[in-house]
Coordinates of C-alpha atoms in Angstrom, one line a residue:
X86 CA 6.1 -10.7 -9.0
X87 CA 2.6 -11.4 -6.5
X88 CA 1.8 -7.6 -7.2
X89 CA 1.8 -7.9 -10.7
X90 CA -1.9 -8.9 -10.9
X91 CA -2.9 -6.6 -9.0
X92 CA -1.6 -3.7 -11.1
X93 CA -3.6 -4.2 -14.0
X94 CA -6.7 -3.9 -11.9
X95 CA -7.4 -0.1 -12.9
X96 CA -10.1 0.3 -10.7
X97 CA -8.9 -1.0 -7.2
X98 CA -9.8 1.3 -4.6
X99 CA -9.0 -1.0 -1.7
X100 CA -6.7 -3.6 -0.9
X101 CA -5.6 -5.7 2.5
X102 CA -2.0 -6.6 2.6
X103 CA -1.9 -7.8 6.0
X104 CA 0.5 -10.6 6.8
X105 CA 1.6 -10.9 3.1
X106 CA 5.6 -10.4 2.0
X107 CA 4.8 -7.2 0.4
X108 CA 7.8 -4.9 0.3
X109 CA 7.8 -1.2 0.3
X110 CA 9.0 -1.4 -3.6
X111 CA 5.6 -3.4 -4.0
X112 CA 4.0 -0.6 -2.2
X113 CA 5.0 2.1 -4.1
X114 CA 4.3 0.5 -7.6
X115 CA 0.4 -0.2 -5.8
X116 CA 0.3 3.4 -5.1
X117 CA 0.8 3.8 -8.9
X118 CA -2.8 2.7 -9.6
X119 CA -4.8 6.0 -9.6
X120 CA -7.9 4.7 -8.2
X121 CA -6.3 3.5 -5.1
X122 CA -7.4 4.9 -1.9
X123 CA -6.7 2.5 1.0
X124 CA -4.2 0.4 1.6
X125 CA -3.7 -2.4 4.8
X126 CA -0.1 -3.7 5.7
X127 CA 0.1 -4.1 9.0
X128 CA 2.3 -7.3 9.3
X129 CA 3.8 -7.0 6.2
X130 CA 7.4 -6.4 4.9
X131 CA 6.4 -2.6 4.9
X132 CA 8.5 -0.7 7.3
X133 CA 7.3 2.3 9.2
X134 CA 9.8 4.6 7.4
X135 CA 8.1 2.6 4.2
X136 CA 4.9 3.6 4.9
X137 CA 5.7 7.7 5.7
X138 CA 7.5 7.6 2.3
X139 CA 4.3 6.5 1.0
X140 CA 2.3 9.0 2.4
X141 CA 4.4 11.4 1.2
X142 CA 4.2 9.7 -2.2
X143 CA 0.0 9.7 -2.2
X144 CA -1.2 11.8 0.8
X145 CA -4.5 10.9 -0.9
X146 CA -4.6 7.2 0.1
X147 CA -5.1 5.6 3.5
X148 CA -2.0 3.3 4.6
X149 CA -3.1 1.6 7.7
X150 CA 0.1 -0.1 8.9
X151 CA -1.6 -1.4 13.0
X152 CA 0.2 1.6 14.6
X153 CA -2.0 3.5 14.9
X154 CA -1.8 5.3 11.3

């Protein structure tokens, strides 16, 4: 859907998600891009459960969720 864009950028290192609907599905296919290193999604759809799976997932990128993580 909004994401899809985004995943053909092959080079996207950064993105802010803040305030947007993105979900933790949309997360995870975003942490598909191999360039990716920092993601924002504080006041987003993105649970904090969602964003420990995601660490788990890529414990190489950044997930800044506004609690502190």
């Amino acid at each position: 859907a909004a994401i899809e864009p985004l995943l053909a950028c092959g080079k996207l290192s950064s993105i802010n998600l803040v305030g947007t609907s993105v979900s933790e599905a949309g997360l995870e296919r975003l942490l598909g891009l191999p360039s990716l290193r920092q993601v924002y999604v504080w006041r987003s759809k993105v649970t904090p459960a969602g964003v420990e799976r995601a660490a788990r997932l890529r414990p190489d990128v950044e997930i800044v969720d506004g609690a502190g993580r």
